Short mmCIF file of C-alpha atoms in Angstrom, two decimals:
data_model
loop_
_atom_site.label_atom_id
_atom_site.label_comp_id
_atom_site.label_asym_id
_atom_site.label_seq_id
_atom_site.Cartn_x
_atom_site.Cartn_y
_atom_site.Cartn_z
CA MET A 1 -13.89 -28.91 47.03
CA LYS A 2 -14.21 -31.66 44.25
CA VAL A 3 -15.70 -32.68 41.17
CA LEU A 4 -17.19 -35.90 39.46
CA LYS A 5 -17.28 -34.51 35.79
CA ASN A 6 -19.15 -35.84 32.85
CA CYS A 7 -22.12 -38.08 35.02
CA LYS A 8 -24.69 -39.39 34.15
CA ILE A 9 -27.03 -39.42 37.15
CA PHE A 10 -28.90 -42.04 38.07
CA ASP A 11 -32.62 -40.73 40.15
CA PRO A 12 -34.80 -43.46 41.50
CA ILE A 13 -37.88 -41.74 40.51
CA ASN A 14 -36.82 -40.46 37.00
CA GLY A 15 -34.28 -43.22 36.15
CA LEU A 16 -31.06 -42.37 34.21
CA SER A 17 -29.83 -38.59 33.27
CA LYS A 18 -29.85 -38.40 29.50
CA PHE A 19 -27.27 -35.75 29.45
CA ASN A 20 -23.93 -35.38 31.40
CA GLN A 21 -24.15 -33.66 34.54
CA ASP A 22 -20.66 -32.47 36.98
CA ILE A 23 -21.45 -33.49 40.60
CA ILE A 24 -19.69 -31.05 42.83
CA TYR A 25 -19.37 -32.12 46.64
CA ASP A 26 -16.92 -31.72 49.60
CA ASN A 27 -16.42 -33.97 52.42
CA GLU A 28 -20.39 -33.17 54.29
CA ASN A 29 -22.79 -32.26 51.33
CA ILE A 30 -23.44 -32.38 47.31
CA VAL A 31 -23.15 -28.59 46.88
CA ASN A 32 -24.00 -28.43 43.74
CA ILE A 33 -25.05 -30.23 39.98
CA LYS A 34 -24.64 -28.70 36.64
CA LYS A 35 -24.71 -29.38 33.10
CA SER A 36 -21.63 -30.79 32.22
CA SER A 37 -19.26 -28.52 29.69
CA ASP A 38 -15.84 -27.35 28.92
CA LYS A 39 -15.58 -25.24 32.05
CA ASN A 40 -12.76 -25.61 34.25
CA TYR A 41 -13.01 -26.26 37.46
CA GLU A 42 -9.47 -24.24 38.84
CA ASN A 43 -8.09 -25.54 42.24
CA PHE A 44 -10.50 -28.47 42.36
CA GLU A 45 -9.86 -32.25 42.98
CA GLN A 46 -11.70 -33.45 39.68
CA ILE A 47 -12.26 -37.05 38.31
CA ASP A 48 -13.77 -37.50 34.74
CA ILE A 49 -15.82 -40.10 34.46
CA GLY A 50 -16.49 -40.14 30.89
CA GLY A 51 -20.45 -40.47 30.76
CA ARG A 52 -20.96 -43.62 32.86
CA ALA A 53 -23.63 -44.38 35.43
CA VAL A 54 -23.54 -42.90 39.06
CA PHE A 55 -25.65 -44.09 41.55
CA PRO A 56 -26.64 -43.48 44.88
CA GLY A 57 -24.16 -45.62 47.72
CA LEU A 58 -26.29 -48.40 48.50
CA ILE A 59 -27.88 -48.78 52.00
CA ASP A 60 -27.41 -51.99 54.07
CA ILE A 61 -29.98 -51.98 56.99
CA HIS A 62 -28.40 -55.80 58.23
CA VAL A 63 -24.97 -57.11 57.87
CA HIS A 64 -22.25 -59.32 59.91
CA PHE A 65 -19.10 -58.22 60.09
CA ARG A 66 -18.19 -60.94 62.76
CA ASP A 67 -16.58 -58.15 65.21
CA PRO A 68 -16.03 -59.09 68.06
CA GLY A 69 -15.10 -62.48 68.45
CA GLU A 70 -15.01 -64.34 65.03
CA THR A 71 -12.64 -62.20 63.12
CA TYR A 72 -11.54 -64.73 60.93
CA LYS A 73 -15.14 -64.50 59.08
CA GLU A 74 -15.07 -61.27 58.81
CA ASP A 75 -13.96 -57.92 60.43
CA ILE A 76 -14.71 -54.30 60.13
CA TYR A 77 -11.56 -53.36 58.04
CA SER A 78 -12.58 -56.39 55.56
CA GLY A 79 -16.22 -56.14 55.82
CA ALA A 80 -15.90 -52.25 54.90
CA SER A 81 -14.31 -53.13 52.33
CA ALA A 82 -16.16 -55.60 50.99
CA ALA A 83 -19.07 -52.98 50.67
CA ALA A 84 -17.23 -50.28 49.23
CA LYS A 85 -16.86 -53.14 46.51
CA GLY A 86 -19.88 -53.64 46.25
CA GLY A 87 -21.52 -50.15 46.03
CA TYR A 88 -22.84 -49.94 49.65
CA THR A 89 -21.63 -46.46 51.42
CA THR A 90 -24.04 -47.05 54.47
CA VAL A 91 -24.46 -50.07 56.47
CA VAL A 92 -25.63 -51.31 59.80
CA MET A 93 -24.07 -54.39 62.11
CA MET A 94 -26.28 -57.08 63.77
CA PRO A 95 -25.17 -57.90 67.11
CA ASN A 96 -24.63 -61.28 66.99
CA SER A 97 -20.93 -61.28 67.52
CA ASN A 98 -19.05 -63.29 70.43
CA PRO A 99 -19.91 -61.53 73.25
CA PRO A 100 -22.97 -60.29 71.55
CA MET A 101 -22.94 -56.18 71.80
CA ASP A 102 -25.26 -55.87 74.80
CA SER A 103 -23.23 -53.49 77.23
CA GLU A 104 -21.19 -50.43 77.18
CA GLU A 105 -18.00 -52.55 77.56
CA THR A 106 -18.24 -55.10 74.65
CA ILE A 107 -19.17 -51.69 72.03
CA GLU A 108 -16.32 -50.05 73.53
CA THR A 109 -14.22 -52.29 72.09
CA ILE A 110 -15.30 -51.72 67.95
CA TYR A 111 -16.53 -48.15 68.10
CA GLN A 112 -13.30 -46.92 67.21
CA SER A 113 -12.90 -49.13 64.23
CA VAL A 114 -16.68 -48.15 63.49
CA LYS A 115 -15.93 -44.29 63.40
CA ASP A 116 -12.95 -44.36 61.81
CA SER A 117 -14.04 -46.99 58.94
CA LYS A 118 -14.03 -46.05 55.44
CA ILE A 119 -17.90 -46.09 55.08
CA ASN A 120 -20.73 -45.35 57.23
CA ILE A 121 -21.02 -47.64 59.78
CA LEU A 122 -24.05 -48.03 62.44
CA ILE A 123 -25.24 -50.48 65.15
CA SER A 124 -27.89 -52.31 66.28
CA PRO A 125 -27.04 -53.56 69.56
CA CYS A 126 -29.06 -56.55 71.51
CA ILE A 127 -32.79 -56.31 73.23
CA SER A 128 -32.09 -58.43 75.59
CA LYS A 129 -28.57 -59.96 77.72
CA GLY A 130 -26.80 -62.37 76.00
CA ARG A 131 -29.87 -62.63 73.17
CA LYS A 132 -31.11 -64.07 75.87
CA GLY A 133 -34.64 -63.16 75.36
CA GLN A 134 -35.11 -62.72 79.01
CA GLU A 135 -33.64 -59.52 80.44
CA LEU A 136 -33.80 -56.02 78.57
CA VAL A 137 -30.22 -54.60 78.31
CA ASN A 138 -30.08 -51.18 79.74
CA PHE A 139 -30.99 -49.28 76.79
CA GLU A 140 -30.28 -45.55 78.04
CA SER A 141 -27.17 -46.18 79.14
CA LEU A 142 -26.15 -47.42 75.31
CA ILE A 143 -27.91 -44.55 73.99
CA SER A 144 -26.36 -41.89 76.54
CA LYS A 145 -22.65 -43.20 75.26
CA PHE A 146 -23.02 -44.55 71.81
CA GLU A 147 -26.35 -42.99 70.02
CA ASP A 148 -23.92 -41.59 67.24
CA ILE A 149 -23.69 -44.92 66.03
CA ILE A 150 -26.79 -46.33 67.14
CA PHE A 151 -29.51 -47.37 64.02
CA GLY A 152 -32.23 -49.47 66.29
CA PHE A 153 -31.60 -52.51 68.59
CA SER A 154 -32.11 -56.26 67.83
CA ASP A 155 -31.66 -59.93 69.31
CA ASP A 156 -30.88 -61.17 65.18
CA GLY A 157 -30.67 -64.87 65.16
CA ASP A 158 -33.53 -65.58 67.66
CA PHE A 159 -36.70 -64.18 68.08
CA PHE A 160 -37.20 -61.94 70.75
CA ASN A 161 -40.47 -63.24 71.99
CA ASP A 162 -41.37 -61.87 75.75
CA LYS A 163 -44.52 -59.70 75.07
CA GLU A 164 -44.21 -58.19 79.02
CA LEU A 165 -40.81 -57.41 78.44
CA LEU A 166 -41.19 -56.28 74.56
CA ALA A 167 -44.00 -53.77 75.81
CA ASN A 168 -41.16 -52.46 77.88
CA ALA A 169 -38.59 -52.01 75.37
CA LEU A 170 -40.93 -49.77 73.13
CA GLY A 171 -42.66 -48.37 75.98
CA ILE A 172 -38.14 -46.99 76.91
CA LEU A 173 -37.84 -46.64 72.59
CA GLY A 174 -41.04 -45.65 71.51
CA LYS A 175 -41.01 -44.31 68.23
CA ASN A 176 -37.21 -43.07 68.34
CA PHE A 177 -35.54 -46.43 67.71
CA PRO A 178 -36.86 -49.65 65.57
CA LEU A 179 -37.22 -53.11 67.91
CA MET A 180 -35.64 -55.13 64.78
CA GLN A 181 -36.73 -58.82 65.16
CA HIS A 182 -35.93 -61.82 63.37
CA PRO A 183 -39.62 -63.45 63.31
CA GLU A 184 -39.30 -67.22 63.82
CA LEU A 185 -40.73 -68.28 66.72
CA LEU A 186 -39.50 -71.79 66.65
CA THR A 187 -39.98 -74.98 69.23
CA ASN A 188 -37.58 -77.12 70.69
CA GLN A 189 -38.93 -79.76 67.92
CA ASN A 190 -37.68 -77.18 64.77
CA TYR A 191 -35.34 -74.74 66.21
CA HIS A 192 -31.90 -76.70 64.54
CA GLY A 193 -33.92 -77.07 61.24
CA ALA A 194 -32.01 -76.72 58.57
CA ILE A 195 -33.93 -76.07 55.27
CA ASN A 196 -38.00 -75.19 54.78
CA GLN A 197 -40.76 -77.23 56.07
CA GLY A 198 -42.12 -78.60 53.18
CA LYS A 199 -41.71 -81.31 50.22
CA ILE A 200 -38.28 -80.91 50.15
CA SER A 201 -37.60 -81.50 54.02
CA GLU A 202 -39.65 -84.67 53.87
CA LYS A 203 -37.61 -85.32 50.42
CA TYR A 204 -34.38 -85.38 52.43
CA ASN A 205 -35.69 -86.24 55.58
CA LEU A 206 -34.38 -82.90 57.47
CA ILE A 207 -36.43 -80.93 60.36
CA GLY A 208 -37.89 -78.38 58.97
CA ARG A 209 -38.26 -74.74 59.57
CA PRO A 210 -42.05 -74.21 58.99
CA ALA A 211 -44.07 -70.70 57.66
CA SER A 212 -45.97 -71.25 60.35
CA ALA A 213 -43.02 -69.55 63.03
CA GLU A 214 -42.36 -66.53 60.83
CA ILE A 215 -46.07 -65.91 60.72
CA ASN A 216 -46.47 -66.37 64.36
CA ALA A 217 -43.77 -64.39 65.38
CA VAL A 218 -45.16 -61.78 63.22
CA LYS A 219 -48.74 -61.77 64.57
CA ASN A 220 -47.17 -61.88 68.31
CA ASN A 221 -45.39 -58.66 68.17
CA LEU A 222 -48.18 -56.84 65.93
CA GLU A 223 -50.71 -57.81 68.76
CA VAL A 224 -47.98 -56.06 71.51
CA LEU A 225 -47.66 -53.18 69.33
CA SER A 226 -51.21 -52.65 68.92
CA ASN A 227 -51.65 -51.86 72.57
CA ASN A 228 -48.74 -50.06 72.89
CA SER A 229 -46.43 -47.12 70.87
CA GLY A 230 -43.48 -47.84 69.29
CA TRP A 231 -41.46 -48.95 66.03
CA ILE A 232 -40.99 -52.36 64.96
CA HIS A 233 -38.81 -53.44 62.27
CA PHE A 234 -39.36 -57.04 60.97
CA GLN A 235 -35.91 -58.52 59.18
CA HIS A 236 -35.85 -60.97 56.06
CA LEU A 237 -39.73 -61.48 55.22
CA SER A 238 -39.19 -65.10 54.09
CA THR A 239 -43.68 -65.76 53.88
CA GLU A 240 -46.81 -64.93 51.77
CA GLY A 241 -48.52 -65.35 55.84
CA ALA A 242 -46.33 -63.74 57.50
CA ILE A 243 -46.71 -60.64 54.83
CA LYS A 244 -50.05 -60.29 54.78
CA GLU A 245 -50.36 -59.82 58.93
CA ILE A 246 -48.23 -56.85 58.07
CA ASN A 247 -50.65 -55.09 55.43
CA THR A 248 -53.78 -55.85 57.33
CA PHE A 249 -52.56 -54.47 60.48
CA ASN A 250 -54.06 -50.78 62.13
CA PHE A 251 -50.27 -48.87 62.34
CA ASN A 252 -52.56 -46.63 64.56
CA ASN A 253 -49.81 -44.04 64.30
CA ASN A 254 -47.51 -46.87 65.42
CA ILE A 255 -44.12 -47.02 62.67
CA VAL A 256 -43.93 -51.35 61.01
CA THR A 257 -40.78 -51.18 58.81
CA SER A 258 -39.52 -54.93 57.39
CA GLU A 259 -37.14 -55.65 54.67
CA VAL A 260 -36.42 -59.32 52.50
CA THR A 261 -33.48 -60.39 50.97
CA PRO A 262 -31.75 -60.82 47.05
CA HIS A 263 -32.34 -64.79 48.02
CA HIS A 264 -35.82 -64.32 49.41
CA LEU A 265 -36.67 -62.51 46.62
CA PHE A 266 -35.14 -64.63 43.50
CA LEU A 267 -34.11 -67.70 44.80
CA ASP A 268 -36.68 -70.98 46.08
CA GLU A 269 -36.97 -74.29 47.35
CA ASP A 270 -36.80 -75.68 43.72
CA GLU A 271 -32.99 -75.21 44.42
CA PHE A 272 -32.57 -78.25 46.72
CA GLU A 273 -34.50 -80.77 43.61
CA CYS A 274 -31.51 -82.45 42.70
CA SER A 275 -29.37 -82.12 45.95
CA LEU A 276 -29.16 -79.85 49.13
CA ASP A 277 -26.01 -77.17 48.18
CA SER A 278 -24.95 -75.80 51.71
CA LYS A 279 -24.33 -72.47 50.58
CA LEU A 280 -27.68 -71.78 50.49
CA LYS A 281 -28.75 -72.79 53.39
CA VAL A 282 -30.49 -69.92 55.65
CA ASN A 283 -32.22 -68.51 58.03
CA PRO A 284 -34.85 -68.36 57.53
CA PRO A 285 -34.88 -71.00 54.96
CA ILE A 286 -35.15 -70.45 51.45
CA ARG A 287 -39.24 -70.94 50.53
CA THR A 288 -41.54 -71.85 47.98
CA SER A 289 -41.42 -70.03 44.43
CA THR A 290 -44.91 -68.97 46.08
CA ASP A 291 -43.54 -67.32 49.29
CA LYS A 292 -40.72 -65.95 46.36
CA ASP A 293 -43.08 -64.69 43.82
CA TYR A 294 -45.05 -63.07 46.82
CA CYS A 295 -41.61 -61.04 48.48
CA PHE A 296 -41.31 -59.74 44.88
CA LYS A 297 -45.02 -58.61 44.63
CA SER A 298 -45.17 -56.90 47.71
CA LEU A 299 -41.54 -55.15 47.50
CA LYS A 300 -43.05 -53.62 44.41
CA GLU A 301 -46.06 -52.70 46.26
CA GLY A 302 -44.35 -50.83 48.74
CA ILE A 303 -46.02 -53.49 51.47
CA ILE A 304 -42.27 -54.81 52.24
CA ASN A 305 -40.19 -51.39 52.93
CA VAL A 306 -36.45 -52.32 51.74
CA ILE A 307 -33.81 -54.85 50.73
CA ALA A 308 -31.11 -55.68 53.03
CA SER A 309 -28.55 -57.92 52.22
CA ASP A 310 -28.29 -60.24 56.06
CA HIS A 311 -24.60 -60.19 54.73
CA ALA A 312 -23.22 -63.57 56.62
CA PRO A 313 -19.59 -64.52 56.01
CA HIS A 314 -18.76 -67.81 56.96
CA SER A 315 -15.41 -69.85 56.65
CA GLN A 316 -14.74 -72.39 54.25
CA LYS A 317 -14.87 -74.98 57.01
CA ASP A 318 -18.33 -73.64 58.30
CA LYS A 319 -19.97 -74.40 54.89
CA GLU A 320 -18.39 -77.73 54.33
CA ASN A 321 -20.05 -79.66 56.93
CA GLU A 322 -23.08 -81.79 56.14
CA PHE A 323 -25.84 -79.72 55.00
CA LYS A 324 -27.68 -79.98 58.26
CA ASP A 325 -24.83 -79.49 60.43
CA CYS A 326 -23.38 -76.49 58.13
CA MET A 327 -23.91 -73.08 59.17
CA SER A 328 -26.80 -70.60 57.90
CA GLY A 329 -25.79 -67.41 55.89
CA ILE A 330 -25.02 -66.30 52.39
CA SER A 331 -22.64 -63.25 51.92
CA TRP A 332 -23.68 -60.72 49.77
CA LEU A 333 -22.05 -57.29 49.59
CA GLU A 334 -20.25 -57.59 46.89
CA ASN A 335 -22.58 -59.07 44.26
CA ALA A 336 -26.22 -57.83 45.72
CA PHE A 337 -26.57 -54.91 43.38
CA GLY A 338 -25.93 -56.89 40.54
CA PHE A 339 -28.00 -60.05 41.32
CA VAL A 340 -30.62 -57.60 41.94
CA SER A 341 -30.38 -55.56 38.30
CA MET A 342 -30.12 -58.94 36.87
CA ASN A 343 -33.62 -59.96 37.99
CA ALA A 344 -35.23 -56.55 38.39
CA GLY A 345 -33.10 -53.78 36.79
CA TYR A 346 -31.59 -50.94 37.62
CA LYS A 347 -34.75 -48.49 39.09
CA PHE A 348 -36.08 -51.06 40.94
CA SER A 349 -32.46 -52.07 43.12
CA ILE A 350 -31.96 -48.27 43.52
CA ASN A 351 -35.07 -47.79 44.75
CA LYS A 352 -35.41 -50.64 47.38
CA MET A 353 -31.18 -50.13 48.00
CA SER A 354 -30.32 -46.49 48.20
CA TYR A 355 -33.72 -44.54 47.86
CA LEU A 356 -36.17 -46.12 50.49
CA PRO A 357 -33.56 -46.89 53.07
CA GLY A 358 -32.33 -43.40 52.21
CA LYS A 359 -35.79 -41.94 53.32
CA ILE A 360 -35.66 -44.22 56.54
CA PHE A 361 -32.97 -42.44 57.33
CA GLU A 362 -33.80 -39.24 56.85
CA LYS A 363 -37.44 -39.22 58.49
CA CYS A 364 -36.16 -40.71 61.94
CA PHE A 365 -32.35 -39.58 62.26
CA ASN A 366 -32.29 -36.37 60.12
CA LYS A 367 -29.42 -38.47 57.93
CA LYS A 368 -29.90 -37.27 54.25
CA ILE A 369 -28.58 -39.95 52.10
CA GLY A 370 -29.79 -42.06 49.00
CA VAL A 371 -30.12 -39.90 46.64
CA ILE A 372 -27.78 -37.66 44.66
CA LYS A 373 -29.27 -34.11 45.38
CA GLU A 374 -27.84 -30.50 46.41
CA GLY A 375 -27.70 -31.04 50.30
CA TYR A 376 -27.45 -34.89 50.70
CA SER A 377 -24.22 -36.71 51.95
CA PRO A 378 -21.65 -36.78 48.97
CA ASP A 379 -21.77 -40.96 48.87
CA PHE A 380 -22.31 -42.71 45.53
CA PHE A 381 -20.69 -45.24 42.75
CA VAL A 382 -20.27 -45.83 39.45
CA ILE A 383 -20.58 -49.08 37.76
CA ASN A 384 -19.36 -50.46 34.33
CA ASP A 385 -23.00 -51.38 32.57
CA HIS A 386 -22.28 -54.54 31.59
CA GLU A 387 -23.06 -58.11 32.48
CA TRP A 388 -20.31 -59.82 34.82
CA MET A 389 -19.41 -62.42 37.29
CA LEU A 390 -18.24 -62.25 41.02
CA ASP A 391 -14.63 -63.82 40.71
CA LYS A 392 -13.77 -66.26 43.70
CA GLU A 393 -10.42 -64.76 43.65
CA LYS A 394 -10.57 -61.39 43.88
CA LEU A 395 -13.05 -60.98 47.01
CA ALA A 396 -12.43 -58.22 49.61
CA SER A 397 -14.51 -60.14 52.34
CA LYS A 398 -12.59 -62.90 54.25
CA SER A 399 -14.90 -65.37 53.52
CA SER A 400 -16.15 -66.78 50.38
CA ASN A 401 -19.74 -67.92 51.00
CA TYR A 402 -21.09 -66.35 48.30
CA ILE A 403 -23.56 -67.38 45.67
CA PHE A 404 -21.37 -68.30 42.27
CA ASN A 405 -23.69 -70.53 41.01
CA THR A 406 -26.62 -72.85 42.19
CA GLN A 407 -27.72 -76.01 40.41
CA LYS A 408 -30.69 -74.68 38.65
CA ARG A 409 -29.09 -71.38 37.28
CA GLY A 410 -26.00 -72.38 36.51
CA ASP A 411 -23.66 -69.66 36.60
CA ILE A 412 -24.69 -66.57 38.16
CA ASN A 413 -24.49 -63.70 35.90
CA LEU A 414 -24.67 -60.16 37.45
CA LYS A 415 -25.62 -56.59 35.91
CA GLY A 416 -24.01 -53.57 36.55
CA GLU A 417 -20.37 -53.95 38.20
CA PRO A 418 -19.42 -50.97 40.26
CA ILE A 419 -16.37 -49.66 39.67
CA MET A 420 -15.79 -46.42 41.84
CA THR A 421 -17.30 -45.96 45.53
CA ILE A 422 -17.22 -42.37 47.33
CA CYS A 423 -18.28 -42.25 50.71
CA SER A 424 -18.18 -39.39 52.28
CA GLY A 425 -16.81 -37.30 49.73
CA ASN A 426 -13.73 -39.75 50.11
CA GLU A 427 -13.04 -42.19 47.45
CA ILE A 428 -13.06 -45.56 49.01
CA TYR A 429 -12.93 -48.46 46.37
CA ASN A 430 -11.12 -48.00 42.93
CA SER A 431 -11.23 -51.40 40.32
CA GLY A 432 -8.46 -49.13 37.76
CA GLU A 433 -10.67 -48.90 35.37
CA ILE A 434 -11.30 -45.11 36.44
CA SER A 435 -8.03 -42.86 36.60
#
């Protein structure tokens, strides 16, 4: 048995406790929470955190660990280490690896690394073979063999837009697993667009990625769902129009969930007013200030369900090319909590990054995570309650394409630095501040 002593426990609904509490746990469950006292926990493993704030472990349902195939950017070990350093205890890996996660053979190559990871890792295998959108994967065989690590299915990076195949996939999966969609219905003319279509794409004479691509993709999928039964999850929403489509949709007992990234919540295309910054190139692109504000409003109101980082590590070389040619993606795991908390506060962060994603896991997969409560998994992290900046020289990730500064904001200040993370009752990160 273990005990974390003298905690100010942060509850997603009520905020920070006014008095210190002790969390008693083993490697499976939080066994008891009691008011701190001079009690001697004989034969317990003890950590005294001296009245610091403790938060439920963060949950990210959209990360890229580049394994298999591009492990010079990230691998399961380094990705898990970056997650632990950032306060994350559960993540879902996307399938656009090399080769894509579309077969038993490919998933088998990473299965043991996923199971042995210091954090809880689930995967979202491909919807279609090779992520080409032409032939469905064998859902039944993948679920039969890997159900213990599957969260959903996705062709992330591309939109799966074949309506007949989508209906077939919904028929097979029902409401058991989400089809996680990258909603951008692009054409041959704008598939390689580098930036939001509008004033900035015109200013720099670049091919733009239009808001209509996201809106039409969401419309496309909701139309199919309205005639079928199942669960569609929309990834990294970025436009007012797409969110309005979801908000007016008649669910009819179907499940529609969605996510938004930190960059679509708090950054907009005005960041490119002076010059193009390759570290902010991402798909879907950073949109207008109107879209950004509507994303935040919709997340606050519960139209969008959760924050997911879309942690997308790239090497320095990948980001050094000219803006239109460099790779798209931002790394987030080590500073997402601090960035969101700086902009919206701890209560908002934990609600959208722990509690609400935890509710998805609890309702659909019977996994009790996302809150510090008796009977729930012992996943939590301790913070130093101060402003800080991410140190490029001390990253756990293999890649450094984090946002350290922007032209508009200058240096990126963060709020609440994770200094210890515990997952499944095991200490998996310690900055050295707690002995």
